[in-house]
PDB file of C-alpha atoms in Angstrom:
ATOM      1  CA  GLY A   1       6.971  58.926 -42.782  1.00 50.00           C
ATOM      2  CA  GLN A   2       6.018  62.314 -44.238  1.00 68.00           C
ATOM      3  CA  ASN A   3       9.156  63.852 -42.675  1.00 85.00           C
ATOM      4  CA  ILE A   4       7.588  64.895 -39.396  1.00 93.00           C
ATOM      5  CA  ASP A   5      10.418  66.154 -37.279  1.00 95.00           C
ATOM      6  CA  GLN A   6      10.474  67.181 -33.634  1.00 97.00           C
ATOM      7  CA  PRO A   7      13.207  67.278 -30.995  1.00 97.00           C
ATOM      8  CA  THR A   8      13.789  64.061 -29.100  1.00 96.00           C
ATOM      9  CA  GLU A   9      14.171  65.526 -25.631  1.00 97.00           C
ATOM     10  CA  MET A  10      13.666  68.790 -23.773  1.00 97.00           C
ATOM     11  CA  THR A  11      14.016  69.814 -20.153  1.00 97.00           C
ATOM     12  CA  ALA A  12      12.604  72.764 -18.237  1.00 97.00           C
ATOM     13  CA  THR A  13      11.938  73.857 -14.675  1.00 97.00           C
ATOM     14  CA  GLU A  14       8.651  74.128 -12.872  1.00 97.00           C
ATOM     15  CA  GLY A  15       6.848  77.411 -13.610  1.00 97.00           C
ATOM     16  CA  ALA A  16       8.785  78.026 -16.824  1.00 97.00           C
ATOM     17  CA  ILE A  17       7.589  78.170 -20.447  1.00 97.00           C
ATOM     18  CA  VAL A  18       8.669  75.638 -23.052  1.00 98.00           C
ATOM     19  CA  GLN A  19       8.120  75.549 -26.820  1.00 98.00           C
ATOM     20  CA  ILE A  20       8.177  72.255 -28.700  1.00 98.00           C
ATOM     21  CA  ASN A  21       8.630  72.622 -32.451  1.00 98.00           C
ATOM     22  CA  CYS A  22       7.411  70.348 -35.233  1.00 97.00           C
ATOM     23  CA  THR A  23       8.099  70.517 -38.944  1.00 96.00           C
ATOM     24  CA  TYR A  24       6.446  68.496 -41.703  1.00 93.00           C
ATOM     25  CA  GLN A  25       6.228  68.282 -45.452  1.00 86.00           C
ATOM     26  CA  THR A  26       3.572  70.683 -46.728  1.00 79.00           C
ATOM     27  CA  SER A  27       2.221  68.731 -49.698  1.00 79.00           C
ATOM     28  CA  GLY A  28      -1.319  67.486 -49.063  1.00 78.00           C
ATOM     29  CA  PHE A  29      -1.502  68.889 -45.548  1.00 82.00           C
ATOM     30  CA  ASN A  30      -4.922  68.552 -43.950  1.00 80.00           C
ATOM     31  CA  GLY A  31      -4.473  69.263 -40.242  1.00 88.00           C
ATOM     32  CA  LEU A  32      -2.076  68.984 -37.321  1.00 92.00           C
ATOM     33  CA  PHE A  33      -2.675  67.513 -33.892  1.00 92.00           C
ATOM     34  CA  TRP A  34      -0.685  67.579 -30.680  1.00 95.00           C
ATOM     35  CA  TYR A  35      -1.026  64.701 -28.224  1.00 95.00           C
ATOM     36  CA  GLN A  36       0.391  64.176 -24.751  1.00 96.00           C
ATOM     37  CA  GLN A  37       1.464  60.690 -23.760  1.00 95.00           C
ATOM     38  CA  HIS A  38       2.570  59.674 -20.280  1.00 93.00           C
ATOM     39  CA  ALA A  39       4.707  56.561 -20.014  1.00 89.00           C
ATOM     40  CA  GLY A  40       2.636  53.431 -20.490  1.00 83.00           C
ATOM     41  CA  GLU A  41      -0.538  55.341 -21.251  1.00 86.00           C
ATOM     42  CA  ALA A  42      -2.576  56.267 -24.309  1.00 86.00           C
ATOM     43  CA  PRO A  43      -1.987  59.524 -26.152  1.00 91.00           C
ATOM     44  CA  THR A  44      -4.447  62.211 -25.085  1.00 91.00           C
ATOM     45  CA  PHE A  45      -5.571  65.011 -27.367  1.00 90.00           C
ATOM     46  CA  LEU A  46      -4.214  68.487 -26.680  1.00 93.00           C
ATOM     47  CA  SER A  47      -4.918  70.592 -29.763  1.00 92.00           C
ATOM     48  CA  TYR A  48      -5.830  70.700 -33.429  1.00 90.00           C
ATOM     49  CA  ASN A  49      -4.727  73.296 -36.007  1.00 92.00           C
ATOM     50  CA  VAL A  50      -5.799  73.469 -39.609  1.00 88.00           C
ATOM     51  CA  LEU A  51      -5.585  77.227 -40.272  1.00 91.00           C
ATOM     52  CA  ASP A  52      -2.611  79.499 -39.700  1.00 95.00           C
ATOM     53  CA  GLY A  53      -2.374  81.075 -36.305  1.00 96.00           C
ATOM     54  CA  LEU A  54      -2.416  80.415 -32.609  1.00 96.00           C
ATOM     55  CA  GLU A  55      -4.951  78.267 -30.767  1.00 93.00           C
ATOM     56  CA  GLU A  56      -4.972  78.853 -27.022  1.00 93.00           C
ATOM     57  CA  LYS A  57      -6.306  76.382 -24.504  1.00 89.00           C
ATOM     58  CA  GLY A  58      -5.483  77.262 -20.929  1.00 93.00           C
ATOM     59  CA  ARG A  59      -1.794  76.689 -20.230  1.00 96.00           C
ATOM     60  CA  PHE A  60      -1.284  75.095 -23.641  1.00 96.00           C
ATOM     61  CA  SER A  61      -1.208  76.880 -27.001  1.00 97.00           C
ATOM     62  CA  SER A  62      -0.458  75.569 -30.472  1.00 97.00           C
ATOM     63  CA  PHE A  63       0.677  77.530 -33.510  1.00 97.00           C
ATOM     64  CA  LEU A  64       0.597  76.627 -37.175  1.00 97.00           C
ATOM     65  CA  SER A  65       2.195  78.060 -40.302  1.00 96.00           C
ATOM     66  CA  ARG A  66       0.954  76.080 -43.305  1.00 93.00           C
ATOM     67  CA  SER A  67       3.261  77.763 -45.790  1.00 93.00           C
ATOM     68  CA  LYS A  68       6.328  76.941 -43.705  1.00 94.00           C
ATOM     69  CA  GLY A  69       5.236  73.441 -42.672  1.00 94.00           C
ATOM     70  CA  TYR A  70       5.810  74.411 -39.049  1.00 95.00           C
ATOM     71  CA  SER A  71       3.970  74.132 -35.778  1.00 97.00           C
ATOM     72  CA  TYR A  72       4.827  74.579 -32.154  1.00 98.00           C
ATOM     73  CA  LEU A  73       3.244  73.626 -28.858  1.00 98.00           C
ATOM     74  CA  LEU A  74       3.706  76.169 -26.084  1.00 98.00           C
ATOM     75  CA  LEU A  75       3.377  75.062 -22.485  1.00 97.00           C
ATOM     76  CA  LYS A  76       3.191  77.787 -19.827  1.00 97.00           C
ATOM     77  CA  GLU A  77       3.492  77.627 -16.040  1.00 97.00           C
ATOM     78  CA  LEU A  78       5.005  74.190 -16.244  1.00 98.00           C
ATOM     79  CA  GLN A  79       4.054  71.658 -13.619  1.00 97.00           C
ATOM     80  CA  MET A  80       5.744  68.404 -12.690  1.00 96.00           C
ATOM     81  CA  LYS A  81       2.793  66.494 -14.139  1.00 96.00           C
ATOM     82  CA  ASP A  82       3.599  67.965 -17.573  1.00 97.00           C
ATOM     83  CA  SER A  83       6.569  65.587 -17.786  1.00 98.00           C
ATOM     84  CA  ALA A  84       5.531  63.376 -20.697  1.00 97.00           C
ATOM     85  CA  SER A  85       6.092  62.702 -24.382  1.00 97.00           C
ATOM     86  CA  TYR A  86       4.483  65.230 -26.733  1.00 98.00           C
ATOM     87  CA  LEU A  87       3.531  63.859 -30.111  1.00 96.00           C
ATOM     88  CA  CYS A  88       3.077  65.944 -33.233  1.00 96.00           C
ATOM     89  CA  ALA A  89       0.713  64.224 -35.673  1.00 93.00           C
ATOM     90  CA  VAL A  90      -0.246  65.355 -39.146  1.00 91.00           C
ATOM     91  CA  SER A  91      -3.123  64.351 -41.375  1.00 85.00           C
ATOM     92  CA  PHE A  92      -2.346  64.470 -45.084  1.00 77.00           C
ATOM     93  CA  ASP A  93      -5.348  62.719 -46.534  1.00 65.00           C
ATOM     94  CA  ARG A  94      -8.816  63.981 -47.200  1.00 57.00           C
ATOM     95  CA  GLY A  95     -10.021  61.382 -49.637  1.00 52.00           C
ATOM     96  CA  SER A  96      -8.814  57.867 -49.210  1.00 48.00           C
ATOM     97  CA  THR A  97      -7.978  57.459 -45.571  1.00 51.00           C
ATOM     98  CA  LEU A  98      -9.699  60.041 -43.474  1.00 55.00           C
ATOM     99  CA  GLY A  99      -8.222  60.454 -40.059  1.00 64.00           C
ATOM    100  CA  ARG A 100      -4.977  58.633 -40.775  1.00 80.00           C
ATOM    101  CA  LEU A 101      -2.323  60.330 -38.675  1.00 86.00           C
ATOM    102  CA  TYR A 102       1.396  60.433 -39.282  1.00 89.00           C
ATOM    103  CA  PHE A 103       3.250  60.870 -36.004  1.00 92.00           C
ATOM    104  CA  GLY A 104       6.620  62.265 -35.181  1.00 93.00           C
ATOM    105  CA  ARG A 105       8.831  60.332 -32.780  1.00 94.00           C
ATOM    106  CA  GLY A 106       7.666  62.422 -29.868  1.00 96.00           C
ATOM    107  CA  THR A 107       9.474  64.920 -27.661  1.00 97.00           C
ATOM    108  CA  GLN A 108      10.184  63.672 -24.142  1.00 97.00           C
ATOM    109  CA  LEU A 109       9.751  66.654 -21.831  1.00 98.00           C
ATOM    110  CA  THR A 110      11.175  66.474 -18.319  1.00 97.00           C
ATOM    111  CA  VAL A 111      10.101  69.138 -15.833  1.00 97.00           C
ATOM    112  CA  TRP A 112      12.434  69.642 -12.891  1.00 95.00           C
ATOM    113  CA  PRO A 113      11.426  71.181  -9.552  1.00 93.00           C
TER     114      PRO A 113
ATOM    115  CA  GLU B   1     -10.923  58.763 -19.896  1.00 68.00           C
ATOM    116  CA  THR B   2     -11.470  58.584 -23.662  1.00 73.00           C
ATOM    117  CA  GLY B   3     -14.285  56.042 -23.757  1.00 85.00           C
ATOM    118  CA  VAL B   4     -12.122  53.709 -25.847  1.00 92.00           C
ATOM    119  CA  THR B   5     -11.048  50.479 -24.169  1.00 93.00           C
ATOM    120  CA  GLN B   6      -8.625  47.817 -25.289  1.00 96.00           C
ATOM    121  CA  SER B   7      -8.021  44.288 -24.108  1.00 96.00           C
ATOM    122  CA  PRO B   8      -5.891  42.741 -22.921  1.00 96.00           C
ATOM    123  CA  THR B   9      -3.611  45.412 -21.455  1.00 95.00           C
ATOM    124  CA  HIS B  10      -0.566  43.167 -21.559  1.00 96.00           C
ATOM    125  CA  LEU B  11       0.198  39.996 -23.468  1.00 96.00           C
ATOM    126  CA  ILE B  12       3.172  37.709 -23.933  1.00 98.00           C
ATOM    127  CA  LYS B  13       3.336  35.458 -26.969  1.00 98.00           C
ATOM    128  CA  THR B  14       5.882  33.146 -28.534  1.00 98.00           C
ATOM    129  CA  ARG B  15       7.362  33.729 -31.971  1.00 98.00           C
ATOM    130  CA  GLY B  16       5.210  32.085 -34.643  1.00 98.00           C
ATOM    131  CA  GLN B  17       1.998  32.272 -32.647  1.00 98.00           C
ATOM    132  CA  GLN B  18      -1.103  34.243 -33.562  1.00 98.00           C
ATOM    133  CA  VAL B  19      -2.689  37.016 -31.475  1.00 98.00           C
ATOM    134  CA  THR B  20      -5.998  38.897 -31.439  1.00 98.00           C
ATOM    135  CA  LEU B  21      -6.239  42.305 -29.826  1.00 98.00           C
ATOM    136  CA  ARG B  22      -9.594  43.932 -29.138  1.00 98.00           C
ATOM    137  CA  CYS B  23     -10.867  47.483 -29.062  1.00 96.00           C
ATOM    138  CA  SER B  24     -14.191  48.925 -27.999  1.00 93.00           C
ATOM    139  CA  SER B  25     -14.776  52.307 -29.596  1.00 88.00           C
ATOM    140  CA  GLN B  26     -16.860  55.214 -28.410  1.00 78.00           C
ATOM    141  CA  SER B  27     -20.522  54.673 -29.172  1.00 79.00           C
ATOM    142  CA  GLY B  28     -21.426  56.200 -32.525  1.00 80.00           C
ATOM    143  CA  HIS B  29     -17.867  56.331 -33.823  1.00 82.00           C
ATOM    144  CA  ASN B  30     -17.810  54.824 -37.304  1.00 84.00           C
ATOM    145  CA  THR B  31     -14.047  54.800 -37.814  1.00 88.00           C
ATOM    146  CA  VAL B  32     -11.309  52.920 -36.017  1.00 91.00           C
ATOM    147  CA  SER B  33      -7.607  53.090 -36.730  1.00 92.00           C
ATOM    148  CA  TRP B  34      -4.904  50.821 -35.383  1.00 96.00           C
ATOM    149  CA  TYR B  35      -1.352  51.950 -34.646  1.00 96.00           C
ATOM    150  CA  GLN B  36       1.837  50.197 -33.602  1.00 97.00           C
ATOM    151  CA  GLN B  37       4.133  52.090 -31.251  1.00 95.00           C
ATOM    152  CA  ALA B  38       7.610  50.718 -30.687  1.00 93.00           C
ATOM    153  CA  LEU B  39       9.531  51.889 -27.651  1.00 89.00           C
ATOM    154  CA  GLY B  40      10.769  55.446 -28.056  1.00 87.00           C
ATOM    155  CA  GLN B  41       8.935  55.946 -31.335  1.00 91.00           C
ATOM    156  CA  GLY B  42       5.740  57.617 -32.422  1.00 92.00           C
ATOM    157  CA  PRO B  43       2.740  55.482 -33.360  1.00 93.00           C
ATOM    158  CA  GLN B  44       2.818  54.007 -36.882  1.00 94.00           C
ATOM    159  CA  PHE B  45      -0.435  53.596 -38.815  1.00 92.00           C
ATOM    160  CA  ILE B  46      -1.378  49.952 -39.476  1.00 95.00           C
ATOM    161  CA  PHE B  47      -4.834  50.300 -41.040  1.00 93.00           C
ATOM    162  CA  GLN B  48      -8.208  51.933 -40.679  1.00 91.00           C
ATOM    163  CA  TYR B  49     -11.750  50.619 -40.798  1.00 91.00           C
ATOM    164  CA  TYR B  50     -14.737  52.728 -41.768  1.00 87.00           C
ATOM    165  CA  ARG B  51     -18.210  51.222 -41.408  1.00 87.00           C
ATOM    166  CA  GLU B  52     -16.778  47.698 -41.181  1.00 90.00           C
ATOM    167  CA  GLU B  53     -14.603  47.896 -44.290  1.00 91.00           C
ATOM    168  CA  GLU B  54     -10.863  48.436 -44.535  1.00 90.00           C
ATOM    169  CA  ASN B  55     -10.302  52.026 -45.576  1.00 85.00           C
ATOM    170  CA  GLY B  56      -6.570  52.325 -45.984  1.00 85.00           C
ATOM    171  CA  ARG B  57      -3.469  50.526 -44.898  1.00 89.00           C
ATOM    172  CA  GLY B  58       0.007  51.482 -43.809  1.00 89.00           C
ATOM    173  CA  ASN B  59       3.257  49.704 -44.584  1.00 91.00           C
ATOM    174  CA  PHE B  60       2.478  46.479 -42.741  1.00 96.00           C
ATOM    175  CA  PRO B  61       2.478  42.929 -44.175  1.00 97.00           C
ATOM    176  CA  PRO B  62      -0.717  40.942 -44.802  1.00 96.00           C
ATOM    177  CA  ARG B  63      -0.242  38.928 -41.617  1.00 98.00           C
ATOM    178  CA  PHE B  64      -1.661  42.024 -39.905  1.00 98.00           C
ATOM    179  CA  SER B  65      -5.403  41.960 -40.443  1.00 97.00           C
ATOM    180  CA  GLY B  66      -8.457  43.413 -38.808  1.00 96.00           C
ATOM    181  CA  LEU B  67     -12.190  43.430 -38.401  1.00 95.00           C
ATOM    182  CA  GLN B  68     -14.714  46.050 -37.353  1.00 94.00           C
ATOM    183  CA  PHE B  69     -18.133  45.053 -36.023  1.00 93.00           C
ATOM    184  CA  PRO B  70     -21.480  46.885 -35.973  1.00 90.00           C
ATOM    185  CA  ASN B  71     -21.375  47.178 -32.171  1.00 88.00           C
ATOM    186  CA  TYR B  72     -18.401  49.612 -32.311  1.00 85.00           C
ATOM    187  CA  SER B  73     -15.864  46.932 -31.457  1.00 93.00           C
ATOM    188  CA  SER B  74     -12.916  45.902 -33.575  1.00 96.00           C
ATOM    189  CA  GLU B  75     -10.034  43.443 -33.680  1.00 97.00           C
ATOM    190  CA  LEU B  76      -6.435  43.426 -34.787  1.00 98.00           C
ATOM    191  CA  ASN B  77      -5.076  39.993 -35.700  1.00 98.00           C
ATOM    192  CA  VAL B  78      -1.421  39.256 -36.182  1.00 98.00           C
ATOM    193  CA  ASN B  79      -0.302  35.881 -37.538  1.00 97.00           C
ATOM    194  CA  ALA B  80       3.137  34.300 -37.423  1.00 98.00           C
ATOM    195  CA  LEU B  81       4.390  36.657 -34.736  1.00 98.00           C
ATOM    196  CA  GLU B  82       7.944  37.942 -34.996  1.00 98.00           C
ATOM    197  CA  LEU B  83      10.144  39.383 -32.276  1.00 97.00           C
ATOM    198  CA  ASP B  84       9.904  42.830 -33.922  1.00 96.00           C
ATOM    199  CA  ASP B  85       6.136  42.796 -33.416  1.00 98.00           C
ATOM    200  CA  SER B  86       6.754  43.551 -29.744  1.00 97.00           C
ATOM    201  CA  ALA B  87       5.199  46.978 -29.248  1.00 96.00           C
ATOM    202  CA  LEU B  88       2.294  48.941 -27.819  1.00 96.00           C
ATOM    203  CA  TYR B  89      -0.749  48.553 -30.056  1.00 97.00           C
ATOM    204  CA  LEU B  90      -3.183  51.446 -29.986  1.00 96.00           C
ATOM    205  CA  CYS B  91      -6.629  51.772 -31.412  1.00 95.00           C
ATOM    206  CA  ALA B  92      -8.187  55.154 -32.051  1.00 92.00           C
ATOM    207  CA  SER B  93     -11.843  55.796 -32.751  1.00 89.00           C
ATOM    208  CA  SER B  94     -13.338  58.802 -34.430  1.00 82.00           C
ATOM    209  CA  LEU B  95     -16.505  59.998 -36.082  1.00 78.00           C
ATOM    210  CA  ASP B  96     -15.935  60.563 -39.744  1.00 70.00           C
ATOM    211  CA  ARG B  97     -18.647  62.763 -41.190  1.00 65.00           C
ATOM    212  CA  ARG B  98     -17.007  62.743 -44.649  1.00 62.00           C
ATOM    213  CA  ASP B  99     -18.048  66.288 -45.345  1.00 57.00           C
ATOM    214  CA  ARG B 100     -15.850  67.959 -42.756  1.00 55.00           C
ATOM    215  CA  LEU B 101     -12.230  68.243 -41.893  1.00 57.00           C
ATOM    216  CA  ASN B 102     -10.555  65.680 -39.703  1.00 56.00           C
ATOM    217  CA  THR B 103     -11.947  65.335 -36.228  1.00 65.00           C
ATOM    218  CA  GLU B 104     -10.291  64.263 -33.033  1.00 75.00           C
ATOM    219  CA  ALA B 105      -9.271  60.641 -32.653  1.00 82.00           C
ATOM    220  CA  PHE B 106      -9.699  59.132 -29.192  1.00 87.00           C
ATOM    221  CA  PHE B 107      -7.086  56.574 -28.236  1.00 91.00           C
ATOM    222  CA  GLY B 108      -7.448  53.515 -26.073  1.00 93.00           C
ATOM    223  CA  GLN B 109      -4.858  52.769 -23.393  1.00 92.00           C
ATOM    224  CA  GLY B 110      -3.160  50.248 -25.643  1.00 94.00           C
ATOM    225  CA  THR B 111      -2.135  46.605 -25.488  1.00 96.00           C
ATOM    226  CA  ARG B 112       1.505  45.947 -24.663  1.00 96.00           C
ATOM    227  CA  LEU B 113       2.504  42.885 -26.719  1.00 97.00           C
ATOM    228  CA  THR B 114       5.758  41.103 -26.000  1.00 97.00           C
ATOM    229  CA  VAL B 115       6.933  38.400 -28.386  1.00 98.00           C
ATOM    230  CA  VAL B 116       9.572  36.048 -27.011  1.00 97.00           C
TER     231      VAL B 116
END
């Protein structure tokens, strides 16, 4: 729902940089989250953007453009352990259902040696 | 380690049966949301509880119901199980302060439900 779109799969090599894009409908936007999910495990929080710009957190950075309905997650110095699904999740509500997240299908990233 | 635990981790049920899944939230978190994640898909919002009352519902039928208790635990109940209910069920707890923007939701490890 809410037209959250991200690529299904990406591959990269160890030590490289990869950018995972996410687009969403802009109406009612209230915040965007990126989660990492390894197979069979719970999603773990990576980043949160609500204002335009870049948020940097170690090897991971996330960018948001509210006017364009666009975000990306940038992973630097890739390691084998970064192989996982990366979920883009958007919050559209502020009133009725606080914290409800709409998820994209996830981008399965495979890091090769 | 998110401080959110779910039980059981795996479960097999027969079509038509009923199931109860449990979640223990982080202490002090007043909000719990439940999600269904089918294989290869992103999590889909089922419903949310805030201070023990349902606070919004996704596109799921009434046979999906829930409870939230004062001790930061919650349940997801599914009646009349169907084969398509086979999925990973995730709970996520958060602290909703109502006067601030959304805060981080902490996910449990999930319950893998298989309906045969």
